Coordinates of N, CA and C in Angstrom, one line a residue:
M1 N 47.6 118.1 115.6 CA 47.0 117.3 115.2 C 47.7 115.8 115.9
P2 N 46.8 114.6 116.1 CA 47.5 113.4 116.9 C 48.6 113.0 116.0
G3 N 49.8 112.4 116.4 CA 50.8 111.8 115.6 C 51.6 113.1 114.9
S4 N 51.4 114.4 115.0 CA 51.9 115.2 114.1 C 53.4 115.4 114.6
R5 N 53.8 115.3 115.8 CA 55.2 115.2 116.1 C 55.6 114.5 117.2
S6 N 56.8 113.9 117.4 CA 57.4 113.1 118.2 C 57.1 113.1 119.6
A7 N 56.6 112.1 120.2 CA 56.2 112.0 121.5 C 57.5 112.5 122.5
L8 N 58.9 112.2 122.0 CA 59.8 112.3 122.8 C 60.6 113.6 122.5
A9 N 60.2 114.6 121.7 CA 60.6 115.8 121.5 C 61.1 116.4 122.7
P10 N 62.4 117.2 122.8 CA 62.9 117.7 124.0 C 62.3 118.6 124.9
D11 N 61.1 119.4 123.9 CA 60.4 120.4 124.9 C 59.1 119.6 125.3
R12 N 58.9 118.3 125.3 CA 57.8 117.5 125.7 C 58.2 116.8 127.2
A13 N 59.6 116.9 127.5 CA 60.4 116.2 128.4 C 59.7 116.6 129.6
I14 N 59.7 115.8 130.8 CA 59.2 116.4 132.2 C 60.5 116.0 132.8
K15 N 61.4 116.9 133.4 CA 62.5 116.8 134.2 C 62.3 116.2 135.7
P16 N 63.0 115.0 135.9 CA 62.9 114.5 137.2 C 63.0 115.2 138.3
G17 N 62.6 115.2 139.3 CA 62.7 115.8 140.5 C 61.7 117.0 140.8
R18 N 62.2 118.2 141.1 CA 61.1 119.3 141.3 C 61.0 119.9 139.9
H19 N 60.2 119.7 138.9 CA 60.2 120.5 137.7 C 59.1 121.6 138.0
G20 N 58.3 121.8 138.6 CA 57.6 122.9 138.7 C 56.1 122.9 138.1
L21 N 56.0 121.7 137.7 CA 54.7 121.5 137.0 C 53.6 120.8 138.0
S22 N 52.6 121.2 137.9 CA 51.1 120.6 138.6 C 51.1 119.2 138.4
R23 N 50.3 118.5 138.6 CA 50.1 117.1 138.6 C 49.1 117.0 137.5
E24 N 48.2 117.9 137.4 CA 47.2 118.1 136.1 C 47.8 118.5 134.9
A25 N 49.1 119.2 134.8 CA 49.9 119.3 133.8 C 50.9 118.3 133.3
V26 N 51.3 117.6 134.5 CA 52.3 116.6 134.0 C 51.2 115.4 133.3
G27 N 50.0 115.2 133.8 CA 49.1 114.4 133.2 C 48.7 114.7 131.5
L28 N 48.5 116.1 131.5 CA 47.9 116.6 130.0 C 49.1 116.4 129.3
I29 N 50.4 116.4 129.8 CA 51.8 116.1 128.8 C 51.9 114.8 128.6
Q30 N 51.6 114.0 129.4 CA 52.1 112.3 129.3 C 50.8 111.8 128.5
R31 N 49.5 112.3 128.8 CA 48.4 111.7 127.8 C 48.5 112.1 126.4
G32 N 48.9 113.6 126.1 CA 49.4 113.8 124.8 C 50.4 112.9 123.8
R33 N 51.4 112.9 124.8 CA 52.6 112.0 124.3 C 52.5 110.6 124.1
L34 N 51.3 109.9 124.9 CA 50.8 108.6 124.6 C 49.9 108.5 123.3
I35 N 49.2 109.6 123.1 CA 48.0 109.8 121.9 C 49.2 110.1 120.8
D36 N 50.4 110.6 120.5 CA 51.2 111.1 119.6 C 51.9 109.5 119.4
G37 N 52.4 109.0 120.3 CA 53.4 107.9 120.5 C 52.5 106.5 119.8
F38 N 51.0 106.4 119.9 CA 50.1 105.5 119.4 C 49.8 105.9 118.1
V39 N 49.7 107.0 117.5 CA 49.2 107.3 116.3 C 50.6 106.9 115.4
R40 N 51.6 107.2 115.8 CA 52.7 107.0 115.2 C 53.2 105.4 114.9
Q41 N 52.8 104.7 115.9 CA 53.1 103.3 116.0 C 52.2 102.6 115.2
V42 N 50.8 103.2 115.2 CA 50.0 102.6 114.2 C 49.9 102.6 112.8
A43 N 50.6 104.0 112.5 CA 50.5 104.3 111.2 C 52.1 103.3 110.5
E44 N 53.1 103.2 111.4 CA 54.0 102.6 110.7 C 54.1 101.0 110.9
H45 N 53.2 100.7 112.0 CA 53.3 99.2 112.1 C 52.0 98.6 111.8
G46 N 50.7 99.4 111.8 CA 49.5 98.7 111.8 C 49.1 98.6 113.2
Y47 N 47.7 98.7 113.3 CA 46.8 98.8 114.5 C 47.0 97.3 115.4
T48 N 46.6 96.3 114.5 CA 46.8 94.9 115.0 C 48.1 94.3 115.2
N49 N 49.2 95.1 115.0 CA 50.7 94.8 115.3 C 51.1 95.7 116.7
V50 N 50.3 96.7 116.9 CA 50.9 97.4 118.2 C 50.4 97.0 119.3
T51 N 51.5 97.0 120.3 CA 51.1 96.5 121.8 C 51.3 98.0 122.5
I52 N 50.8 97.7 123.7 CA 50.8 98.8 124.9 C 52.3 99.0 125.0
S53 N 53.3 98.1 125.1 CA 54.7 98.1 125.2 C 55.0 99.1 124.2
R54 N 54.9 98.8 123.1 CA 55.1 99.9 122.1 C 54.7 101.2 122.0
V55 N 53.5 101.4 122.6 CA 53.2 102.8 122.8 C 53.7 103.6 123.9
T56 N 53.9 102.8 124.8 CA 54.7 103.6 126.3 C 56.0 103.8 125.6
E57 N 56.7 102.8 124.9 CA 58.3 102.9 124.8 C 58.2 104.3 123.8
A58 N 57.3 104.5 122.9 CA 57.5 105.6 122.1 C 57.0 106.8 122.6
A59 N 56.3 106.9 123.8 CA 55.6 107.9 124.2 C 56.7 108.4 125.4
G60 N 57.5 107.5 125.9 CA 58.5 107.5 127.1 C 57.9 107.8 128.2
V61 N 56.8 106.8 128.7 CA 56.0 106.7 129.7 C 56.3 105.4 130.2
T62 N 55.7 105.1 131.2 CA 55.3 103.6 132.1 C 54.1 103.3 131.5
K63 N 54.1 101.9 131.6 CA 52.7 101.1 131.4 C 51.8 101.4 132.2
K64 N 52.0 101.8 133.6 CA 51.3 102.3 134.8 C 50.5 103.8 134.4
A65 N 51.5 104.5 133.9 CA 51.1 105.8 133.0 C 49.7 105.9 132.3
F66 N 50.0 104.6 131.2 CA 49.3 104.4 130.3 C 47.9 104.2 130.6
Y67 N 47.5 103.1 131.7 CA 46.4 102.7 132.2 C 45.9 103.8 133.0
L68 N 46.6 104.6 133.7 CA 45.9 106.0 134.0 C 44.8 106.9 133.3
F69 N 45.3 106.6 132.0 CA 44.5 107.3 131.0 C 43.8 106.6 130.3
F70 N 43.9 105.6 129.6 CA 43.3 104.7 129.1 C 43.1 103.1 129.4
P71 N 42.2 102.9 129.5 CA 41.9 101.5 130.2 C 42.2 100.3 129.1
S72 N 42.1 100.6 127.9 CA 42.7 99.8 127.0 C 43.2 100.1 125.8
M73 N 43.8 99.7 124.5 CA 44.4 100.1 123.2 C 42.9 101.0 122.5
E74 N 41.8 100.3 122.8 CA 41.0 100.6 122.1 C 40.4 102.2 122.5
D75 N 40.6 102.5 123.9 CA 40.4 104.0 124.5 C 41.2 104.7 123.9
C76 N 42.5 104.3 123.8 CA 43.3 105.2 123.3 C 43.4 105.8 121.8
F77 N 42.7 104.5 120.9 CA 42.4 105.1 119.6 C 41.2 105.9 119.6
V78 N 40.2 105.7 120.4 CA 39.1 106.6 120.3 C 39.6 107.9 120.6
A79 N 40.5 108.1 121.7 CA 40.9 109.4 122.1 C 41.7 110.0 120.8
A80 N 42.5 109.3 120.2 CA 43.3 110.0 118.8 C 42.3 110.2 117.8
L81 N 41.2 109.5 117.8 CA 40.5 109.6 116.5 C 39.5 110.9 116.8
E82 N 39.0 110.8 118.0 CA 38.0 111.9 118.3 C 38.9 113.6 118.4
Q83 N 40.1 113.2 118.8 CA 41.0 114.5 118.9 C 41.4 115.0 117.3
G84 N 41.8 114.3 116.6 CA 42.1 114.7 115.2 C 40.9 114.8 114.4
A85 N 39.7 114.1 114.5 CA 38.6 114.4 113.7 C 37.8 115.7 114.0
A86 N 38.1 116.3 115.2 CA 37.4 117.4 115.8 C 38.4 118.3 114.9
V87 N 39.5 118.4 114.8 CA 40.3 119.5 114.1 C 40.1 119.3 112.4
L88 N 39.8 118.3 111.7 CA 39.3 118.2 110.8 C 38.0 118.8 110.4
E89 N 36.9 118.6 111.5 CA 35.8 118.7 111.1 C 36.0 120.5 111.2
E90 N 36.5 121.0 111.9 CA 36.8 122.4 112.2 C 37.4 123.1 110.9
A91 N 38.1 122.5 110.6 CA 39.2 123.1 109.2 C 37.9 123.1 108.2
V92 N 37.4 122.1 108.0 CA 36.0 122.2 106.6 C 35.2 123.0 107.1
R93 N 34.7 123.3 108.2 CA 33.3 123.8 108.5 C 33.8 125.3 108.3
T94 N 34.8 125.6 108.9 CA 35.4 127.1 108.9 C 35.6 127.3 107.3
A95 N 36.4 126.7 106.6 CA 36.5 126.9 105.2 C 34.9 126.7 104.4
F96 N 34.3 126.1 104.6 CA 32.8 125.8 103.9 C 32.3 127.1 104.3
Q97 N 32.0 127.7 105.4 CA 31.4 128.7 106.1 C 31.8 130.1 105.5
T98 N 33.0 130.2 105.4 CA 33.5 131.7 105.2 C 33.7 132.0 103.5
A99 N 33.5 131.0 102.8 CA 33.4 131.0 101.5 C 32.2 131.8 100.8
P100 N 32.6 132.7 99.6 CA 31.5 133.6 99.3 C 30.0 132.7 98.8
D101 N 30.2 131.6 98.1 CA 29.2 131.1 98.0 C 29.1 129.5 97.9
W102 N 28.0 128.8 97.5 CA 28.0 127.3 98.0 C 29.0 126.4 97.3
R103 N 29.2 126.9 96.2 CA 30.0 125.8 95.4 C 31.7 126.4 95.9
S104 N 32.0 127.5 95.8 CA 33.0 128.1 96.7 C 33.2 127.1 98.0
G105 N 32.4 126.8 98.6 CA 32.4 126.7 100.2 C 32.6 124.9 100.1
I106 N 32.1 124.5 99.0 CA 32.1 122.7 98.8 C 33.8 122.7 98.5
E107 N 34.4 123.7 97.5 CA 35.6 123.5 97.1 C 36.7 123.9 98.1
A108 N 36.4 124.8 98.9 CA 37.3 125.3 100.1 C 37.2 124.0 101.0
G109 N 36.1 123.8 101.3 CA 36.1 122.4 102.4 C 36.8 121.3 101.9
L110 N 36.8 120.8 100.6 CA 37.5 119.5 100.1 C 39.1 119.8 100.3
D111 N 39.4 121.4 100.1 CA 40.7 121.9 100.0 C 41.5 121.6 101.5
A112 N 40.4 122.2 102.2 CA 40.9 122.0 103.8 C 41.0 120.7 104.1
L113 N 40.2 119.8 103.8 CA 40.4 118.3 104.1 C 41.6 117.7 103.6
L114 N 41.7 117.9 102.4 CA 43.1 117.4 101.6 C 44.3 117.7 102.1
R115 N 44.3 119.1 102.3 CA 45.6 119.6 102.6 C 45.9 119.5 104.1
T116 N 44.7 119.2 105.0 CA 45.2 118.8 106.1 C 45.6 117.6 106.4
L117 N 44.8 116.6 105.8 CA 45.2 115.1 105.6 C 46.7 114.8 105.1
A118 N 47.0 115.6 103.8 CA 48.3 115.4 103.5 C 49.5 115.7 104.2
A119 N 49.3 116.9 105.2 CA 50.3 117.2 106.1 C 50.4 116.3 107.2
E120 N 49.6 115.4 107.4 CA 49.4 114.7 108.6 C 49.2 113.3 108.5
E121 N 50.4 112.8 107.5 CA 50.3 111.2 107.2 C 50.0 110.3 108.3
P122 N 50.6 110.3 109.3 CA 50.2 109.4 110.5 C 48.6 109.3 110.8
F123 N 48.1 110.4 110.9 CA 46.6 110.5 111.4 C 45.9 110.1 110.1
A124 N 46.2 110.5 108.9 CA 45.8 110.2 107.8 C 45.5 108.7 107.6
R125 N 46.6 107.8 107.9 CA 46.6 106.7 108.1 C 45.4 106.0 108.9
L126 N 45.6 106.6 110.2 CA 44.9 106.2 111.1 C 43.2 106.1 110.9
V127 N 42.8 107.3 110.4 CA 41.4 107.6 110.4 C 40.9 107.1 109.0
T128 N 41.7 106.6 108.1 CA 41.2 105.8 106.7 C 41.5 104.6 106.7
V129 N 42.7 104.0 106.9 CA 43.2 102.8 106.7 C 43.1 101.9 108.0
E130 N 43.7 102.4 109.4 CA 43.7 101.6 110.3 C 42.5 101.5 110.9
V131 N 41.7 102.4 110.9 CA 40.3 102.4 111.7 C 39.5 101.2 111.2
A132 N 39.8 100.7 109.9 CA 39.0 99.5 109.5 C 39.3 98.4 110.2
G133 N 40.5 98.1 110.7 CA 40.7 97.0 111.5 C 40.4 97.2 112.7
A134 N 39.9 98.2 113.4 CA 39.6 98.3 114.6 C 38.2 97.7 115.4
G135 N 38.0 97.7 116.6 CA 36.5 97.4 117.1 C 35.6 98.1 116.3
A136 N 34.3 97.7 117.0 CA 33.1 98.2 116.4 C 32.8 99.7 117.1
R137 N 33.7 99.7 118.2 CA 33.4 101.0 118.9 C 34.1 102.3 118.4
V138 N 35.3 101.7 117.9 CA 36.2 102.8 117.1 C 35.5 103.2 115.7
R139 N 35.1 102.1 115.1 CA 34.3 102.6 113.9 C 33.0 103.3 114.1
A140 N 32.3 103.0 115.4 CA 31.2 103.9 115.6 C 31.6 105.6 115.7
V141 N 32.7 105.8 116.4 CA 33.1 107.2 116.1 C 33.7 107.9 114.8
R142 N 34.1 107.1 114.1 CA 34.4 107.3 112.8 C 33.3 107.8 112.1
D143 N 32.0 106.7 112.3 CA 30.8 107.2 111.4 C 30.2 108.3 112.1
E144 N 30.3 108.5 113.4 CA 29.8 109.6 114.1 C 30.3 111.1 113.3
Y145 N 31.6 111.1 113.3 CA 32.2 112.2 112.5 C 31.7 112.2 111.0
L146 N 31.8 111.1 110.4 CA 31.2 111.2 109.1 C 29.9 111.8 109.0
E147 N 29.0 111.8 109.9 CA 27.7 112.2 109.8 C 27.9 113.4 110.0
R148 N 28.9 113.9 110.7 CA 28.9 115.6 111.0 C 29.2 116.2 109.6
F149 N 30.2 115.7 109.0 CA 30.7 116.0 107.5 C 29.6 116.1 106.8
R150 N 28.7 115.2 106.8 CA 27.7 114.9 105.9 C 26.4 116.3 106.1
A151 N 26.5 116.7 107.5 CA 25.7 117.7 107.7 C 26.1 119.1 107.2
V152 N 27.2 119.1 106.6 CA 27.9 120.0 106.2 C 26.8 120.4 104.5
F153 N 26.2 119.6 104.1 CA 25.6 119.8 102.9 C 24.1 120.1 103.4
D154 N 23.7 120.0 104.7 CA 22.6 120.6 105.0 C 22.6 121.5 105.7
E155 N 23.7 122.4 105.6 CA 23.5 123.7 106.5 C 22.3 124.6 105.9
P156 N 21.7 125.3 106.7 CA 20.7 126.5 106.2 C 21.0 127.2 105.1
G157 N 20.4 127.2 103.7 CA 21.0 128.4 103.1 C 22.0 127.8 102.1
Y158 N 22.7 126.4 102.6 CA 23.3 125.8 101.5 C 23.0 124.5 101.1
G159 N 21.8 124.4 100.9 CA 21.4 123.1 100.1 C 20.0 122.7 100.2
G160 N 19.3 123.1 101.5 CA 18.0 123.0 101.9 C 17.6 121.6 101.9
E161 N 16.7 121.0 101.2 CA 16.5 119.5 101.6 C 17.2 118.6 100.8
T162 N 18.5 118.3 101.1 CA 19.2 117.4 100.5 C 18.8 116.0 100.4
R163 N 18.9 115.1 99.3 CA 18.7 113.9 99.7 C 19.6 112.8 100.3
D164 N 19.0 112.4 101.1 CA 19.7 111.6 102.1 C 20.6 110.3 101.4
H165 N 20.1 109.7 100.6 CA 20.9 108.5 99.8 C 21.9 109.0 99.3
V166 N 21.9 110.2 98.5 CA 22.6 111.0 97.5 C 24.0 111.4 98.3
V167 N 23.6 112.2 99.6 CA 24.7 112.7 100.3 C 25.5 111.8 100.8
D168 N 24.5 110.4 101.5 CA 25.5 109.4 102.0 C 26.5 108.8 100.9
A169 N 26.0 108.8 99.7 CA 26.7 108.1 98.7 C 28.2 109.2 98.2
V170 N 27.7 110.2 98.6 CA 28.9 111.2 98.1 C 30.0 110.9 99.4
V171 N 29.5 111.5 100.3 CA 30.5 111.3 101.5 C 31.4 110.0 101.6
G172 N 30.4 109.0 101.4 CA 31.2 107.5 101.3 C 32.2 107.4 100.2
G173 N 31.7 108.1 99.1 CA 32.8 108.0 97.7 C 33.9 109.0 98.0
V174 N 33.7 109.7 98.6 CA 34.9 110.8 99.2 C 35.9 110.1 100.1
Y175 N 35.1 109.5 101.0 CA 36.1 108.7 102.2 C 36.9 107.4 101.6
S176 N 36.2 106.5 100.7 CA 36.6 105.7 100.1 C 38.0 106.0 98.9
T177 N 37.9 107.4 98.5 CA 38.8 107.4 97.6 C 40.0 107.9 98.4
L178 N 39.7 108.5 99.4 CA 40.6 109.0 100.6 C 41.7 107.7 101.0
Y179 N 40.8 106.6 101.3 CA 41.3 105.4 102.0 C 42.1 104.6 100.8
L180 N 41.6 104.7 99.5 CA 42.7 104.2 98.5 C 44.1 105.0 98.3
Q181 N 43.7 106.1 98.2 CA 45.2 107.1 98.1 C 46.2 106.9 99.3
V182 N 45.8 106.8 100.4 CA 46.5 106.6 102.0 C 46.8 105.3 101.6
D183 N 46.0 104.4 101.6 CA 46.5 102.9 101.6 C 47.7 102.7 100.7
S184 N 47.7 103.3 99.5 CA 48.7 103.2 98.3 C 49.8 103.8 98.6
G185 N 50.0 104.6 99.6 CA 51.2 105.4 100.2 C 51.4 106.6 99.5
R186 N 50.1 107.1 98.6 CA 50.4 108.8 98.3 C 49.7 109.7 98.9
T187 N 49.9 109.4 100.3 CA 49.2 110.5 101.4 C 49.5 112.1 100.9
A188 N 50.7 112.4 100.5 CA 51.4 113.4 100.0 C 50.6 114.1 99.1
D189 N 50.3 113.4 98.1 CA 49.8 113.6 97.0 C 48.0 114.1 97.0
L190 N 47.4 114.0 98.1 CA 46.2 114.2 98.3 C 45.4 115.0 97.7
L191 N 46.0 116.3 97.8 CA 45.7 117.5 97.1 C 45.4 117.4 95.4
S192 N 46.2 116.6 94.8 CA 46.2 116.3 93.4 C 44.4 115.7 93.2
L193 N 43.7 115.1 94.2 CA 42.7 114.6 94.1 C 41.4 115.7 93.8
L194 N 41.4 117.0 94.3 CA 40.7 118.2 94.4 C 39.7 118.1 93.2
P195 N 40.4 118.3 92.0 CA 39.3 118.5 90.8 C 38.3 117.3 90.5
S196 N 38.9 116.0 90.8 CA 37.9 115.1 90.4 C 37.2 114.8 91.7
L197 N 37.6 114.9 92.8 CA 36.4 115.1 94.1 C 35.3 116.1 94.1
L198 N 35.8 117.4 93.6 CA 35.0 118.4 93.5 C 33.9 118.0 92.2
Y199 N 34.2 117.8 91.2 CA 33.3 117.3 90.1 C 32.1 115.8 91.0
F200 N 32.9 115.1 91.5 CA 32.1 114.0 92.1 C 31.2 114.5 93.1
V201 N 31.1 115.6 93.9 CA 30.5 116.0 94.8 C 29.4 116.8 94.1
M202 N 29.9 117.8 93.1 CA 29.0 118.8 92.8 C 28.2 118.3 91.9
L203 N 28.4 116.9 91.1 CA 27.5 116.8 90.1 C 25.9 116.4 90.4
P204 N 25.9 115.5 91.7 CA 24.6 115.2 91.8 C 23.8 115.8 92.7
L205 N 24.5 117.0 93.6 CA 23.8 118.1 94.4 C 23.3 119.2 94.0
P206 N 22.1 119.8 94.4 CA 21.7 120.8 94.2 C 22.3 121.9 94.5
D207 N 22.6 123.0 93.6 CA 23.2 124.4 93.8 C 22.2 125.0 94.5
P208 N 21.9 125.4 95.8 CA 20.7 126.3 95.9 C 20.5 127.5 95.9
E209 N 21.6 128.0 95.4 CA 21.4 129.6 94.6 C 21.2 129.4 93.3
K210 N 21.1 128.2 92.5 CA 20.9 128.0 91.2 C 19.5 127.4 91.1
G211 N 19.5 126.2 92.0 CA 18.3 125.5 92.1 C 18.3 124.3 91.1
S212 N 19.3 123.8 90.8 CA 19.4 122.6 90.1 C 21.0 122.2 90.2
S213 N 21.5 121.2 89.6 CA 22.5 120.3 90.0 C 23.4 121.1 89.2
T214 N 25.0 121.2 89.6 CA 25.9 121.9 89.2 C 26.8 120.8 88.2
K215 N 26.5 121.3 86.9 CA 27.5 120.6 86.1 C 28.6 121.2 85.3

């Protein structure tokens, strides 16, 4: 997950001189360090206060290296967001699809979402709080992944013809709740939201295995 570890960890260092790494391998290491450095700096200082100099210093690379991978800070934000959101999506979808029934799948998916974000505070802040102050392009990427989470409720056999406005309200409500929790500095306690979020999600949505709303 982006920001999960320091970009300056010893095992990520590239020795000067003959290090035996290909140019591609060096590039991957530097790009990963830049993304991690970016996420950590944004989580600590806020996106509007972070400069390229701060990111490159945190990543231990030069500004020239930054521009090799990212034409702008916004491009770095997009890369970090896409990488982390893909991890979240996979965790939620896997938990949902491997559950024995629809209700258990919803609970397992929410549990996976909350646990992952609670363990990854820098990225949790990036994807909930800091994305709001970024540009339209970054928010569009956020919205694209929210749409993918929305699609979980439309999986064949797990909800049939769901009501668009209801599902949008559910996904938006969950996201807003995560925002408030993270913004108040309670990221580590995200899992405590599971009972209330499960109730909020299940109440208006029809259980395809029962044919009615779950209450």
